[in-house]
Amino acid sequence: MVKKLLKWIPSIFIACCSFYLSSQEHIEHMPSFWNADKVVHFFCYSGFCFFTAFACNIKNFKKICLPVLIISLWGISDEIHQSFVPGRSASVFDWLADTTGAFLGAVLYVWVIKKVSRLH
């Protein structure tokens, strides 16, 4: 039971960081190229879902819907939260980047698990 709970620590840490950053009016040191925020959303949510797939103990591609759904819903709540932060706004395109990144993260996790299991 404790081991199952400990597997959630990376995802909870990322969720807390995400909430903190979403609460900021302006984030320092963001890349400045066109649509950089979408790229940041994509890669951050990819990592977020990678660790959520780990916590959900996903072993095959058929099961990736659960972590992707969890992270996509977090993305929606994040965008709603940002709509209440001065200087920030909600964006469907940010959510699409979040969800697309989540899908990649889950797929990458299963791919890694399959590669590692073949080594044993």
PDB file of C-alpha atoms in Angstrom:
ATOM      1  CA  MET A   1       0.000   0.000   0.000  1.00  0.00           C
ATOM      2  CA  VAL A   2       2.759   2.456   0.943  1.00  0.00           C
ATOM      3  CA  LYS A   3       4.658   1.580  -2.234  1.00  0.00           C
ATOM      4  CA  LYS A   4       1.563   2.410  -4.323  1.00  0.00           C
ATOM      5  CA  LEU A   5       1.220   5.774  -2.602  1.00  0.00           C
ATOM      6  CA  LEU A   6       4.915   6.597  -3.018  1.00  0.00           C
ATOM      7  CA  LYS A   7       4.622   6.080  -6.777  1.00  0.00           C
ATOM      8  CA  TRP A   8       2.387   9.173  -6.865  1.00  0.00           C
ATOM      9  CA  ILE A   9       5.031  11.509  -5.390  1.00  0.00           C
ATOM     10  CA  PRO A  10       6.489  12.651  -8.759  1.00  0.00           C
ATOM     11  CA  SER A  11       3.015  13.399 -10.178  1.00  0.00           C
ATOM     12  CA  ILE A  12       1.933  15.229  -7.036  1.00  0.00           C
ATOM     13  CA  PHE A  13       5.135  17.279  -7.102  1.00  0.00           C
ATOM     14  CA  ILE A  14       4.547  18.228 -10.751  1.00  0.00           C
ATOM     15  CA  ALA A  15       0.900  19.086  -9.988  1.00  0.00           C
ATOM     16  CA  CYS A  16       2.006  21.382  -7.168  1.00  0.00           C
ATOM     17  CA  CYS A  17       4.599  23.069  -9.403  1.00  0.00           C
ATOM     18  CA  SER A  18       1.996  23.451 -12.133  1.00  0.00           C
ATOM     19  CA  PHE A  19      -0.474  25.051  -9.732  1.00  0.00           C
ATOM     20  CA  TYR A  20       2.183  27.403  -8.370  1.00  0.00           C
ATOM     21  CA  LEU A  21       3.315  28.480 -11.836  1.00  0.00           C
ATOM     22  CA  SER A  22      -0.289  28.942 -12.980  1.00  0.00           C
ATOM     23  CA  SER A  23      -0.802  31.291 -10.041  1.00  0.00           C
ATOM     24  CA  GLN A  24       1.924  33.668 -11.241  1.00  0.00           C
ATOM     25  CA  GLU A  25       1.025  36.758 -13.266  1.00  0.00           C
ATOM     26  CA  HIS A  26       4.217  36.409 -15.274  1.00  0.00           C
ATOM     27  CA  ILE A  27       6.758  33.614 -15.486  1.00  0.00           C
ATOM     28  CA  GLU A  28      10.377  34.681 -15.778  1.00  0.00           C
ATOM     29  CA  HIS A  29      12.762  32.984 -18.189  1.00  0.00           C
ATOM     30  CA  MET A  30      10.183  31.659 -20.615  1.00  0.00           C
ATOM     31  CA  PRO A  31      11.431  31.040 -24.154  1.00  0.00           C
ATOM     32  CA  SER A  32      10.501  33.878 -26.474  1.00  0.00           C
ATOM     33  CA  PHE A  33       9.866  32.184 -29.834  1.00  0.00           C
ATOM     34  CA  TRP A  34       6.418  32.047 -31.427  1.00  0.00           C
ATOM     35  CA  ASN A  35       4.051  29.769 -29.458  1.00  0.00           C
ATOM     36  CA  ALA A  36       6.779  28.946 -26.935  1.00  0.00           C
ATOM     37  CA  ASP A  37       4.144  28.543 -24.228  1.00  0.00           C
ATOM     38  CA  LYS A  38       2.514  25.726 -26.220  1.00  0.00           C
ATOM     39  CA  VAL A  39       5.861  23.924 -26.478  1.00  0.00           C
ATOM     40  CA  VAL A  40       6.398  24.345 -22.723  1.00  0.00           C
ATOM     41  CA  HIS A  41       2.877  23.038 -22.036  1.00  0.00           C
ATOM     42  CA  PHE A  42       3.466  20.059 -24.349  1.00  0.00           C
ATOM     43  CA  PHE A  43       6.725  18.943 -22.729  1.00  0.00           C
ATOM     44  CA  CYS A  44       5.704  19.649 -19.130  1.00  0.00           C
ATOM     45  CA  TYR A  45       2.468  17.727 -19.487  1.00  0.00           C
ATOM     46  CA  SER A  46       4.294  14.948 -21.297  1.00  0.00           C
ATOM     47  CA  GLY A  47       6.496  14.452 -18.243  1.00  0.00           C
ATOM     48  CA  PHE A  48       3.495  14.847 -15.953  1.00  0.00           C
ATOM     49  CA  CYS A  49       1.669  12.035 -17.751  1.00  0.00           C
ATOM     50  CA  PHE A  50       4.795   9.856 -17.928  1.00  0.00           C
ATOM     51  CA  PHE A  51       4.918   9.821 -14.122  1.00  0.00           C
ATOM     52  CA  THR A  52       1.145   9.475 -13.822  1.00  0.00           C
ATOM     53  CA  ALA A  53       1.286   6.380 -16.056  1.00  0.00           C
ATOM     54  CA  PHE A  54       3.994   5.079 -13.713  1.00  0.00           C
ATOM     55  CA  ALA A  55       1.769   5.735 -10.686  1.00  0.00           C
ATOM     56  CA  CYS A  56      -1.204   4.048 -12.422  1.00  0.00           C
ATOM     57  CA  ASN A  57       1.004   1.022 -13.167  1.00  0.00           C
ATOM     58  CA  ILE A  58       0.200   1.116 -16.882  1.00  0.00           C
ATOM     59  CA  LYS A  59       1.788  -1.806 -18.745  1.00  0.00           C
ATOM     60  CA  ASN A  60       0.399  -1.600 -22.285  1.00  0.00           C
ATOM     61  CA  PHE A  61      -0.832   0.890 -24.853  1.00  0.00           C
ATOM     62  CA  LYS A  62      -4.465  -0.151 -24.393  1.00  0.00           C
ATOM     63  CA  LYS A  63      -4.437   1.253 -20.856  1.00  0.00           C
ATOM     64  CA  ILE A  64      -3.004   4.717 -21.525  1.00  0.00           C
ATOM     65  CA  CYS A  65      -6.453   6.340 -21.584  1.00  0.00           C
ATOM     66  CA  LEU A  66      -6.561   6.617 -17.774  1.00  0.00           C
ATOM     67  CA  PRO A  67      -3.399   8.688 -17.244  1.00  0.00           C
ATOM     68  CA  VAL A  68      -4.102  10.768 -20.361  1.00  0.00           C
ATOM     69  CA  LEU A  69      -7.625  11.503 -19.073  1.00  0.00           C
ATOM     70  CA  ILE A  70      -6.317  12.416 -15.612  1.00  0.00           C
ATOM     71  CA  ILE A  71      -3.749  14.824 -17.032  1.00  0.00           C
ATOM     72  CA  SER A  72      -6.127  16.262 -19.620  1.00  0.00           C
ATOM     73  CA  LEU A  73      -8.632  17.016 -16.848  1.00  0.00           C
ATOM     74  CA  TRP A  74      -5.830  18.603 -14.823  1.00  0.00           C
ATOM     75  CA  GLY A  75      -5.080  20.744 -17.887  1.00  0.00           C
ATOM     76  CA  ILE A  76      -8.705  21.916 -18.003  1.00  0.00           C
ATOM     77  CA  SER A  77      -8.647  22.776 -14.303  1.00  0.00           C
ATOM     78  CA  ASP A  78      -5.324  24.564 -14.810  1.00  0.00           C
ATOM     79  CA  GLU A  79      -6.764  26.714 -17.593  1.00  0.00           C
ATOM     80  CA  ILE A  80      -9.825  27.555 -15.473  1.00  0.00           C
ATOM     81  CA  HIS A  81      -7.519  28.441 -12.574  1.00  0.00           C
ATOM     82  CA  GLN A  82      -5.441  30.700 -14.827  1.00  0.00           C
ATOM     83  CA  SER A  83      -8.575  32.576 -15.907  1.00  0.00           C
ATOM     84  CA  PHE A  84      -8.799  33.934 -12.334  1.00  0.00           C
ATOM     85  CA  VAL A  85      -5.151  35.023 -12.164  1.00  0.00           C
ATOM     86  CA  PRO A  86      -4.544  38.679 -13.106  1.00  0.00           C
ATOM     87  CA  GLY A  87      -2.543  38.904 -16.325  1.00  0.00           C
ATOM     88  CA  ARG A  88      -3.316  35.309 -17.303  1.00  0.00           C
ATOM     89  CA  SER A  89      -6.074  33.765 -19.384  1.00  0.00           C
ATOM     90  CA  ALA A  90      -7.524  30.376 -20.240  1.00  0.00           C
ATOM     91  CA  SER A  91      -6.633  28.909 -23.619  1.00  0.00           C
ATOM     92  CA  VAL A  92      -8.105  25.934 -25.439  1.00  0.00           C
ATOM     93  CA  PHE A  93      -4.842  25.747 -27.386  1.00  0.00           C
ATOM     94  CA  ASP A  94      -2.832  25.400 -24.165  1.00  0.00           C
ATOM     95  CA  TRP A  95      -5.171  22.579 -23.133  1.00  0.00           C
ATOM     96  CA  LEU A  96      -4.699  20.903 -26.529  1.00  0.00           C
ATOM     97  CA  ALA A  97      -0.923  21.132 -26.054  1.00  0.00           C
ATOM     98  CA  ASP A  98      -1.368  19.680 -22.538  1.00  0.00           C
ATOM     99  CA  THR A  99      -3.448  16.756 -23.783  1.00  0.00           C
ATOM    100  CA  THR A 100      -1.216  16.044 -26.771  1.00  0.00           C
ATOM    101  CA  GLY A 101       1.815  16.116 -24.491  1.00  0.00           C
ATOM    102  CA  ALA A 102       0.021  13.819 -22.053  1.00  0.00           C
ATOM    103  CA  PHE A 103      -0.615  11.315 -24.817  1.00  0.00           C
ATOM    104  CA  LEU A 104       3.065  11.368 -25.801  1.00  0.00           C
ATOM    105  CA  GLY A 105       4.128  10.955 -22.169  1.00  0.00           C
ATOM    106  CA  ALA A 106       1.907   7.902 -21.677  1.00  0.00           C
ATOM    107  CA  VAL A 107       3.064   6.322 -24.942  1.00  0.00           C
ATOM    108  CA  LEU A 108       6.692   7.003 -24.048  1.00  0.00           C
ATOM    109  CA  TYR A 109       6.215   5.448 -20.617  1.00  0.00           C
ATOM    110  CA  VAL A 110       4.749   2.224 -22.047  1.00  0.00           C
ATOM    111  CA  TRP A 111       7.505   2.108 -24.683  1.00  0.00           C
ATOM    112  CA  VAL A 112      10.174   2.415 -21.973  1.00  0.00           C
ATOM    113  CA  ILE A 113       8.490  -0.249 -19.817  1.00  0.00           C
ATOM    114  CA  LYS A 114       8.353  -2.649 -22.772  1.00  0.00           C
ATOM    115  CA  LYS A 115      12.039  -2.012 -23.632  1.00  0.00           C
ATOM    116  CA  VAL A 116      13.153  -2.498 -20.034  1.00  0.00           C
ATOM    117  CA  SER A 117      11.070  -5.669 -19.601  1.00  0.00           C
ATOM    118  CA  ARG A 118      12.724  -7.183 -22.697  1.00  0.00           C
ATOM    119  CA  LEU A 119      16.123  -6.696 -21.072  1.00  0.00           C
ATOM    120  CA  HIS A 120      15.206  -8.967 -18.181  1.00  0.00           C
TER     121      HIS A 120
END
